[in-house]
Coordinates of C-alpha atoms in Angstrom, one line a residue:
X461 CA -0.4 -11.3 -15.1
X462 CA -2.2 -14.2 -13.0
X463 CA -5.2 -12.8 -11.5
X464 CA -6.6 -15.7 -8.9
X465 CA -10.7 -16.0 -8.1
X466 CA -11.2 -14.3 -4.6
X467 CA -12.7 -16.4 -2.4
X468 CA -16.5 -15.0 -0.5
X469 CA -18.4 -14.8 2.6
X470 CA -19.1 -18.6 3.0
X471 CA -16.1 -20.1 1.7
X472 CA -14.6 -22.5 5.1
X473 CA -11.5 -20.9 4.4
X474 CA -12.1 -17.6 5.0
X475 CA -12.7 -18.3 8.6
X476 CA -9.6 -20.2 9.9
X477 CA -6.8 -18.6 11.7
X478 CA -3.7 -19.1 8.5
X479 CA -0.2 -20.3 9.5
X480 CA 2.6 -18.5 9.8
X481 CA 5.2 -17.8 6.3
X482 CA 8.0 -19.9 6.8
X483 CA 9.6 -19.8 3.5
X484 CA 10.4 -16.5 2.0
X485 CA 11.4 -17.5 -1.3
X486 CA 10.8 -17.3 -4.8
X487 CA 7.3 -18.8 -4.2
X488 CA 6.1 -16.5 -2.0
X489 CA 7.6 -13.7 -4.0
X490 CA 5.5 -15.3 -6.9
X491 CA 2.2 -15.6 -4.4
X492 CA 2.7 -12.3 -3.7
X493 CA 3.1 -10.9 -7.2
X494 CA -0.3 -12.9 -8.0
X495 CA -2.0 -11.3 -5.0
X496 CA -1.4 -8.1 -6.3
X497 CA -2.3 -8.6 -9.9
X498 CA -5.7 -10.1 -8.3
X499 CA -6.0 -6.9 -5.7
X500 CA -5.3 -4.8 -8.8
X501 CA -7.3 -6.4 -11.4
X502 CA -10.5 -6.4 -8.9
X503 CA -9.8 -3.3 -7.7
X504 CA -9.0 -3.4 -3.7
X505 CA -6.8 -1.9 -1.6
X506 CA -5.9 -4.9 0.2
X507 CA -6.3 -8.1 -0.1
X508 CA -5.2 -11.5 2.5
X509 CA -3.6 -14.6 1.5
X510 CA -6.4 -16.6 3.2
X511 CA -8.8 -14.3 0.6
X512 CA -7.2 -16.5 -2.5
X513 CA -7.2 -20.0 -1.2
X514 CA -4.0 -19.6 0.3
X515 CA -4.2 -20.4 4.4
X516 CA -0.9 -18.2 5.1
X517 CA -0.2 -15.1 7.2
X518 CA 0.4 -12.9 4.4
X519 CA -1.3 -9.9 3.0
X520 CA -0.6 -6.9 1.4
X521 CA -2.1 -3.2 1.3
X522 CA -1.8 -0.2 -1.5
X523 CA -4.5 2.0 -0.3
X524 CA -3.8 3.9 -3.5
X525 CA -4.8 1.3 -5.6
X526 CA -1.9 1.3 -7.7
X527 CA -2.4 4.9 -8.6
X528 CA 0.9 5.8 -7.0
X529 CA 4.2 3.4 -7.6
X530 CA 5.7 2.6 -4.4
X531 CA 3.0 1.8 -2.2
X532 CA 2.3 -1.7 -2.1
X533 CA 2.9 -3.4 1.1
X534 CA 3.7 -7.0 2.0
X535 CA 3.4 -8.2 5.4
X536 CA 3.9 -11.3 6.5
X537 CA 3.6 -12.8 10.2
X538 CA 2.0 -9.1 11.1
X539 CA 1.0 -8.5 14.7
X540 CA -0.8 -5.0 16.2
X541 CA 1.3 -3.8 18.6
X542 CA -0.8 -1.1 19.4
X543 CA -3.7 1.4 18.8
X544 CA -4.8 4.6 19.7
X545 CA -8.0 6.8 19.1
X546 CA -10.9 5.9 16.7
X547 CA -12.3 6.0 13.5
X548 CA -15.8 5.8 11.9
X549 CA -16.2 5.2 8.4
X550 CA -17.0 3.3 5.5
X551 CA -15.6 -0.7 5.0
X552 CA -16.1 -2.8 2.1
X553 CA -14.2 -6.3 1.2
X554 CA -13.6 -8.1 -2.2
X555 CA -15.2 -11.4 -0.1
X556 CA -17.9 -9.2 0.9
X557 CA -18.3 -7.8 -2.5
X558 CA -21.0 -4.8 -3.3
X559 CA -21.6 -4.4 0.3
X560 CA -20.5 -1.2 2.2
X561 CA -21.5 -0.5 5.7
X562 CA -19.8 1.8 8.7
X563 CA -17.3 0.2 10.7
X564 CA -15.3 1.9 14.3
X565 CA -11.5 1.1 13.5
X566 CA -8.4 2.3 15.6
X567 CA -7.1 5.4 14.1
X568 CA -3.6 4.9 14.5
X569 CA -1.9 0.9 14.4
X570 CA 1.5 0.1 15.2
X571 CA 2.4 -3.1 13.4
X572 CA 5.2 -5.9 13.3
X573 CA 5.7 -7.7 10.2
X574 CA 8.4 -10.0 8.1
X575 CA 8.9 -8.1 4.7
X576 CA 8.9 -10.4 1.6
X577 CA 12.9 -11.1 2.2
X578 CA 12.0 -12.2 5.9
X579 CA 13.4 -9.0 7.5
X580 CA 11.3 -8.1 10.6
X581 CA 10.0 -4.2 10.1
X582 CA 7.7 -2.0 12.4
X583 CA 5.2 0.5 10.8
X584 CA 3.4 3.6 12.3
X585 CA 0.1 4.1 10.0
X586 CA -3.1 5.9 10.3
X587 CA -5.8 6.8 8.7
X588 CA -6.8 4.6 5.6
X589 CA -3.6 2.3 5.7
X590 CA -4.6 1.6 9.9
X591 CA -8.3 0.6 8.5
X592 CA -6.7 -1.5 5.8
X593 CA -3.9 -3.1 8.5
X594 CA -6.7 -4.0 10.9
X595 CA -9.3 -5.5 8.1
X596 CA -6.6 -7.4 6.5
X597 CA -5.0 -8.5 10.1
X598 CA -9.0 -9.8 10.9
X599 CA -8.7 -11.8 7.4
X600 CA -5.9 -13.9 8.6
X601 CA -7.6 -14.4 12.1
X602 CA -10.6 -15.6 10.4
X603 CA -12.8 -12.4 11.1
X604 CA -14.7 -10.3 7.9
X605 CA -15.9 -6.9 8.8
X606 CA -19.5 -8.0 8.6
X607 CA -18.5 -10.0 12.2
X608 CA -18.5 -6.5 13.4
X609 CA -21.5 -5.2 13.0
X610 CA -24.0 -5.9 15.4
X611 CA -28.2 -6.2 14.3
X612 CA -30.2 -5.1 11.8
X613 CA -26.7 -3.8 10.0
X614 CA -25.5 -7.4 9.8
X615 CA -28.5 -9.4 9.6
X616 CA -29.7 -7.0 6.4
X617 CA -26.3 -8.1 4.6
X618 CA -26.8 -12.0 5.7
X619 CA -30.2 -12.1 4.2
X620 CA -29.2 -10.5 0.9
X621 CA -26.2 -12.8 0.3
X622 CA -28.6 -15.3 1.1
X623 CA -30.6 -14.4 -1.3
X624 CA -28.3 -14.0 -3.7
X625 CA -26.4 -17.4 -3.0
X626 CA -30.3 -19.1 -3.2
X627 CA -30.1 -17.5 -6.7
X628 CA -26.8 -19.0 -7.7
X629 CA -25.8 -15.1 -7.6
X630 CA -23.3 -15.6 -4.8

């Protein structure tokens, strides 16, 4: 089990655009496997490559937090092909972490993706698991849910990571 340090709200490389997964071999099947030991350990229900250090278009999603076998997704390359309807509700991030605060997501997202093998899949998902694609998806674009919240929501959490990251908290 390699559980990797999860990179935060400040860190240069949470804010680049990653590049795509060109090799799917053992590596990545290792990266992946230390992703989600690190998603596990912390616990998350998603977590981006970009969120360990690592500046590649790859993330992966169990919105049962490994409650249920069989769940864990690996996307690599993914693109939203599209959405319908909305969705209100809570959104947290493990590079955002002990913050919550109410973010709109599409209810439904249609996305393309290379599997771990390289195979090029399509997925219908909604609810929970369209929340997670889109969060993780803004990861790898350089986006964190706090960039959508607009005024006092936002500028509350700034301050206080502020404030914690004056106090060496952060």
């Amino acid at each position: 089990m390699v559980v990797l340090p999860i990179r935060k709200l400040g860190d240069d490389v949470l804010r680049k655009q990653t590049e795509p997964v060109v090799n799917f071999d053992a590596d990545l099947k290792k990266l992946v496997d230390d992703m989600t030991d690190t998603m596990y350990d912390a616990p998350g229900v998603g977590l981006a490559a970009n969120q360990i250090g690592v500046s590649l278009d790859l993330m992966i999603i169990d919105v049962t937090s490994g409650e249920e076998p069989g769940n864990l997704h690996v996307f690599a390359n993914a693109t939203i092909s599209r959405t319908e309807e909305e969705q209100v509700g809570d959104e947290g991030c493990l590079s955002v972490p002990g913050f919550f605060e109410i973010v709109p997501r599409p209810a439904k997202v249609w996305v393309r993706y290379q599997d771990v093998d390289g195979e090029w899949r399509e997925m219908e998902t909604e609810g929970l698991m369209a929340r997670a694609v889109c969060h993780e998806t803004d990861h790898l674009r350089g986006l964190l849910y706090v960039d959508h919240l607009r005024g006092l929501k936002k500028e509350r959490i700034l301050r206080k990571i502020r404030k914690l990251d004056k106090a060496g908290e952060w």
